[in-house]
GROMACS .gro file of C-alpha atoms in nm:
model
  226
    1MET     CA    1  -2.791  -4.616  -1.668
    2ASN     CA    2  -2.672  -4.471  -1.346
    3PRO     CA    3  -2.339  -4.629  -1.247
    4ASP     CA    4  -2.401  -4.526  -0.889
    5GLU     CA    5  -2.732  -4.725  -0.860
    6ASP     CA    6  -2.727  -5.033  -0.641
    7THR     CA    7  -2.860  -5.277  -0.918
    8GLU     CA    8  -2.776  -5.637  -1.009
    9TRP     CA    9  -2.658  -5.527  -1.349
   10ASN     CA   10  -2.414  -5.268  -1.199
   11ASP     CA   11  -2.290  -5.538  -0.969
   12ILE     CA   12  -2.199  -5.754  -1.261
   13LEU     CA   13  -2.025  -5.469  -1.441
   14ARG     CA   14  -1.821  -5.401  -1.126
   15LYS     CA   15  -1.738  -5.763  -1.093
   16HIS     CA   16  -1.591  -5.770  -1.438
   17GLY     CA   17  -1.404  -5.434  -1.381
   18ILE     CA   18  -1.623  -5.235  -1.624
   19LEU     CA   19  -1.746  -5.010  -1.349
   20GLY     CA   20  -1.542  -4.886  -1.057
   21PRO     CA   21  -1.629  -4.948  -0.694
   22GLN     CA   22  -1.958  -4.805  -0.582
   23ILE     CA   23  -1.916  -4.482  -0.380
   24LYS     CA   24  -2.177  -4.463  -0.099
   25ILE     CA   25  -2.234  -4.126   0.069
   26THR     CA   26  -2.367  -4.162   0.418
   27GLN     CA   27  -2.565  -3.923   0.633
   28ASN     CA   28  -2.254  -3.862   0.830
   29ASP     CA   29  -2.063  -3.759   0.517
   30ILE     CA   30  -2.339  -3.517   0.433
   31TYR     CA   31  -2.345  -3.378   0.794
   32ASP     CA   32  -1.961  -3.342   0.814
   33SER     CA   33  -1.957  -3.160   0.475
   34ALA     CA   34  -2.221  -2.919   0.589
   35VAL     CA   35  -2.047  -2.846   0.916
   36ALA     CA   36  -1.718  -2.782   0.741
   37ARG     CA   37  -1.880  -2.546   0.485
   38ALA     CA   38  -2.056  -2.355   0.767
   39GLN     CA   39  -1.734  -2.326   0.969
   40GLU     CA   40  -1.547  -2.190   0.651
   41GLU     CA   41  -1.825  -1.931   0.595
   42GLU     CA   42  -1.809  -1.825   0.971
   43ASN     CA   43  -1.441  -1.789   0.957
   44THR     CA   44  -1.468  -1.569   0.645
   45ARG     CA   45  -1.722  -1.355   0.810
   46LEU     CA   46  -1.516  -1.309   1.133
   47GLU     CA   47  -1.199  -1.225   0.932
   48ARG     CA   48  -1.378  -0.927   0.771
   49LEU     CA   49  -1.479  -0.770   1.112
   50ASP     CA   50  -1.281  -0.487   1.278
   51LEU     CA   51  -1.205  -0.472   1.653
   52ASP     CA   52  -1.522  -0.283   1.741
   53GLU     CA   53  -1.736  -0.531   1.557
   54LEU     CA   54  -1.564  -0.825   1.718
   55ALA     CA   55  -1.631  -0.677   2.057
   56GLU     CA   56  -2.009  -0.657   1.981
   57LEU     CA   57  -2.014  -1.030   1.927
   58GLU     CA   58  -1.862  -1.131   2.262
   59ASP     CA   59  -2.193  -1.253   2.401
   60SER     CA   60  -2.288  -1.464   2.104
   61GLU     CA   61  -1.959  -1.618   1.989
   62ASP     CA   62  -1.701  -1.846   2.143
   63ASP     CA   63  -1.457  -1.639   2.339
   64GLN     CA   64  -1.153  -1.836   2.231
   65ILE     CA   65  -1.242  -1.783   1.860
   66LEU     CA   66  -1.311  -1.410   1.911
   67GLU     CA   67  -0.975  -1.367   2.096
   68HIS     CA   68  -0.798  -1.535   1.807
   69TYR     CA   69  -0.942  -1.285   1.554
   70ARG     CA   70  -0.890  -0.994   1.794
   71GLN     CA   71  -0.518  -1.076   1.834
   72GLN     CA   72  -0.493  -1.117   1.457
   73ARG     CA   73  -0.642  -0.773   1.406
   74MET     CA   74  -0.402  -0.627   1.665
   75SER     CA   75  -0.101  -0.788   1.485
   76GLU     CA   76  -0.226  -0.638   1.157
   77MET     CA   77  -0.262  -0.293   1.309
   78ARG     CA   78   0.080  -0.307   1.472
   79ALA     CA   79   0.243  -0.410   1.146
   80GLN     CA   80   0.066  -0.126   0.970
   81VAL     CA   81   0.191   0.124   1.227
   82ALA     CA   82   0.539  -0.011   1.199
   83LYS     CA   83   0.539   0.063   0.830
   84GLU     CA   84   0.386   0.416   0.862
   85ARG     CA   85   0.668   0.564   1.058
   86PHE     CA   86   0.741   0.876   0.870
   87GLY     CA   87   0.473   1.150   0.765
   88THR     CA   88   0.677   1.462   0.716
   89LEU     CA   89   0.904   1.622   0.459
   90GLU     CA   90   1.238   1.624   0.644
   91GLN     CA   91   1.527   1.844   0.547
   92ILE     CA   92   1.872   1.686   0.556
   93SER     CA   93   2.221   1.802   0.495
   94GLU     CA   94   2.524   1.648   0.309
   95PRO     CA   95   2.661   1.445   0.600
   96ASP     CA   96   2.318   1.283   0.656
   97TYR     CA   97   2.275   1.165   0.304
   98LYS     CA   98   2.429   0.820   0.329
   99SER     CA   99   2.234   0.717   0.647
  100ALA     CA  100   1.923   0.903   0.579
  101VAL     CA  101   1.880   0.805   0.205
  102THR     CA  102   2.109   0.531   0.070
  103ASP     CA  103   2.109   0.312   0.382
  104GLU     CA  104   1.749   0.382   0.472
  105SER     CA  105   1.643   0.286   0.124
  106THR     CA  106   1.737  -0.083   0.178
  107ASN     CA  107   1.417  -0.113   0.384
  108VAL     CA  108   1.183   0.151   0.264
  109TRP     CA  109   1.136   0.382  -0.044
  110VAL     CA  110   1.300   0.721  -0.003
  111VAL     CA  111   1.207   1.023  -0.213
  112VAL     CA  112   1.471   1.307  -0.226
  113HIS     CA  113   1.398   1.663  -0.336
  114LEU     CA  114   1.700   1.854  -0.453
  115PHE     CA  115   1.590   2.223  -0.421
  116ARG     CA  116   1.666   2.589  -0.374
  117GLU     CA  117   1.440   2.821  -0.182
  118SER     CA  118   1.481   3.086  -0.452
  119ILE     CA  119   1.310   2.885  -0.719
  120PRO     CA  120   0.927   2.901  -0.724
  121GLU     CA  121   0.888   2.554  -0.869
  122CYS     CA  122   1.091   2.409  -0.576
  123LYS     CA  123   0.852   2.580  -0.329
  124LEU     CA  124   0.564   2.425  -0.522
  125MET     CA  125   0.730   2.089  -0.510
  126ASN     CA  126   0.799   2.118  -0.135
  127ARG     CA  127   0.424   2.183  -0.084
  128PHE     CA  128   0.324   1.881  -0.282
  129LEU     CA  129   0.576   1.657  -0.104
  130SER     CA  130   0.465   1.772   0.232
  131ASP     CA  131   0.115   1.666   0.160
  132LEU     CA  132   0.225   1.341  -0.001
  133ALA     CA  133   0.443   1.258   0.307
  134GLN     CA  134   0.134   1.280   0.532
  135GLU     CA  135  -0.063   1.061   0.292
  136TYR     CA  136   0.202   0.794   0.235
  137ARG     CA  137   0.363   0.738   0.568
  138ALA     CA  138   0.542   0.427   0.474
  139THR     CA  139   0.760   0.627   0.230
  140LYS     CA  140   1.034   0.855   0.354
  141PHE     CA  141   1.036   1.204   0.204
  142VAL     CA  142   1.336   1.429   0.242
  143LYS     CA  143   1.472   1.753   0.088
  144ILE     CA  144   1.823   1.872   0.057
  145VAL     CA  145   1.972   2.202  -0.084
  146SER     CA  146   2.089   2.091  -0.433
  147VAL     CA  147   2.448   2.211  -0.405
  148GLU     CA  148   2.492   2.027  -0.082
  149CYS     CA  149   2.384   1.704  -0.249
  150ILE     CA  150   2.565   1.754  -0.564
  151HIS     CA  151   2.826   2.040  -0.580
  152ASN     CA  152   2.774   2.288  -0.867
  153TYR     CA  153   2.443   2.128  -0.954
  154PRO     CA  154   2.277   2.373  -1.203
  155ASP     CA  155   1.966   2.563  -1.091
  156ALA     CA  156   1.829   2.501  -1.441
  157ASN     CA  157   1.763   2.132  -1.337
  158LEU     CA  158   1.552   2.216  -1.031
  159PRO     CA  159   1.337   2.087  -0.881
  160THR     CA  160   1.490   1.738  -0.912
  161LEU     CA  161   1.349   1.427  -0.751
  162LEU     CA  162   1.568   1.123  -0.673
  163VAL     CA  163   1.377   0.807  -0.590
  164TYR     CA  164   1.565   0.546  -0.391
  165GLY     CA  165   1.474   0.186  -0.324
  166LYS     CA  166   1.669  -0.140  -0.252
  167GLY     CA  167   1.971   0.059  -0.153
  168ASP     CA  168   2.014   0.242  -0.479
  169MET     CA  169   1.849   0.514  -0.692
  170GLN     CA  170   1.570   0.370  -0.894
  171SER     CA  171   1.440   0.681  -1.081
  172GLN     CA  172   1.477   1.052  -1.122
  173MET     CA  173   1.265   1.344  -1.241
  174VAL     CA  174   1.422   1.677  -1.350
  175ARG     CA  175   1.215   1.986  -1.351
  176LEU     CA  176   0.836   2.015  -1.370
  177ASP     CA  177   0.822   2.085  -1.738
  178LYS     CA  178   0.630   1.769  -1.833
  179PHE     CA  179   0.361   1.863  -1.577
  180GLY     CA  180   0.323   2.224  -1.701
  181GLY     CA  181   0.582   2.390  -1.478
  182MET     CA  182   0.402   2.613  -1.219
  183ARG     CA  183   0.068   2.472  -1.338
  184ALA     CA  184   0.169   2.126  -1.209
  185LYS     CA  185  -0.055   1.960  -0.963
  186LYS     CA  186   0.003   1.732  -0.672
  187LYS     CA  187  -0.172   1.442  -0.843
  188ASP     CA  188   0.088   1.465  -1.130
  189VAL     CA  189   0.382   1.405  -0.890
  190GLU     CA  190   0.183   1.141  -0.695
  191LYS     CA  191   0.108   0.951  -1.024
  192TYR     CA  192   0.486   0.952  -1.102
  193LEU     CA  193   0.576   0.807  -0.772
  194VAL     CA  194   0.298   0.544  -0.793
  195GLU     CA  195   0.434   0.434  -1.137
  196VAL     CA  196   0.789   0.404  -1.015
  197GLY     CA  197   0.665   0.205  -0.713
  198ALA     CA  198   0.769   0.465  -0.444
  199VAL     CA  199   0.426   0.489  -0.292
  200ASP     CA  200   0.150   0.229  -0.244
  201PRO     CA  201  -0.199   0.352  -0.322
  202SER     CA  202  -0.345   0.086  -0.099
  203MET     CA  203  -0.169   0.244   0.203
  204LYS     CA  204  -0.280   0.602   0.124
  205ARG     CA  205  -0.425   0.799   0.418
  206ALA     CA  206  -0.715   1.035   0.366
  207GLY     CA  207  -0.582   1.387   0.307
  208ASP     CA  208  -0.730   1.716   0.213
  209GLU     CA  209  -0.990   1.754  -0.059
  210GLU     CA  210  -0.859   1.677  -0.404
  211GLU     CA  211  -0.734   1.974  -0.611
  212SER     CA  212  -0.988   2.125  -0.830
  213GLU     CA  213  -0.912   2.102  -1.206
  214ASP     CA  214  -1.001   2.469  -1.231
  215GLU     CA  215  -0.777   2.573  -0.937
  216GLU     CA  216  -0.541   2.858  -1.021
  217PRO     CA  217  -0.168   2.779  -1.001
  218VAL     CA  218   0.005   2.901  -0.680
  219TYR     CA  219   0.292   3.139  -0.735
  220PHE     CA  220   0.550   3.234  -0.458
  221ASP     CA  221   0.766   3.524  -0.385
  222LEU     CA  222   1.127   3.459  -0.479
  223GLY     CA  223   1.232   3.498  -0.118
  224LYS     CA  224   1.596   3.463   0.011
  225SER     CA  225   1.839   3.262  -0.198
  226VAL     CA  226   2.009   2.961  -0.038
   0.00000   0.00000   0.00000
């Protein structure tokens, strides 16, 4: 028995409350449902197009609809640019620390490198962070001479990374030992920063070719002490 069939027996059952009211679907209902589904699919398609692809559709699509999605794309691009406002490893001094690090970290992640030029591992870390700063421009990367940041800070603890977010320090990494010292690779530091939340992989910009697993470690001259 089909309860939706228009039969005398079903009418009797409905009369006695055994079956619920008959639901009749009209041609208009079918048409409206099809139109709504088609509009939803069209909206999904347009949302996935970039500005150039939207421009190509100007002759075939409603101007008002295209303008809506064009403005939406522009807003998304402006928001992305507003977030990606850094891009370099900036050196700061002690007087700058509160404004450049603590205060700034209320709005963005800040990665601080405590370093000394005379330490090869610090030079290696600076190279890594310079690259990562270009790839993750929504995160602020700074470096500061260790004894300017923390007076009498021991060279044995360098390089040291301090990761700030929400207005306070969230994580720290002392030395490169766990990454193999001078055999450390940029991807090791990057993975650490991803894990603590300092960088967002979805916002990574294309950088240079990935490091080769067989690449020889880079050593530096000691240079002048700071």
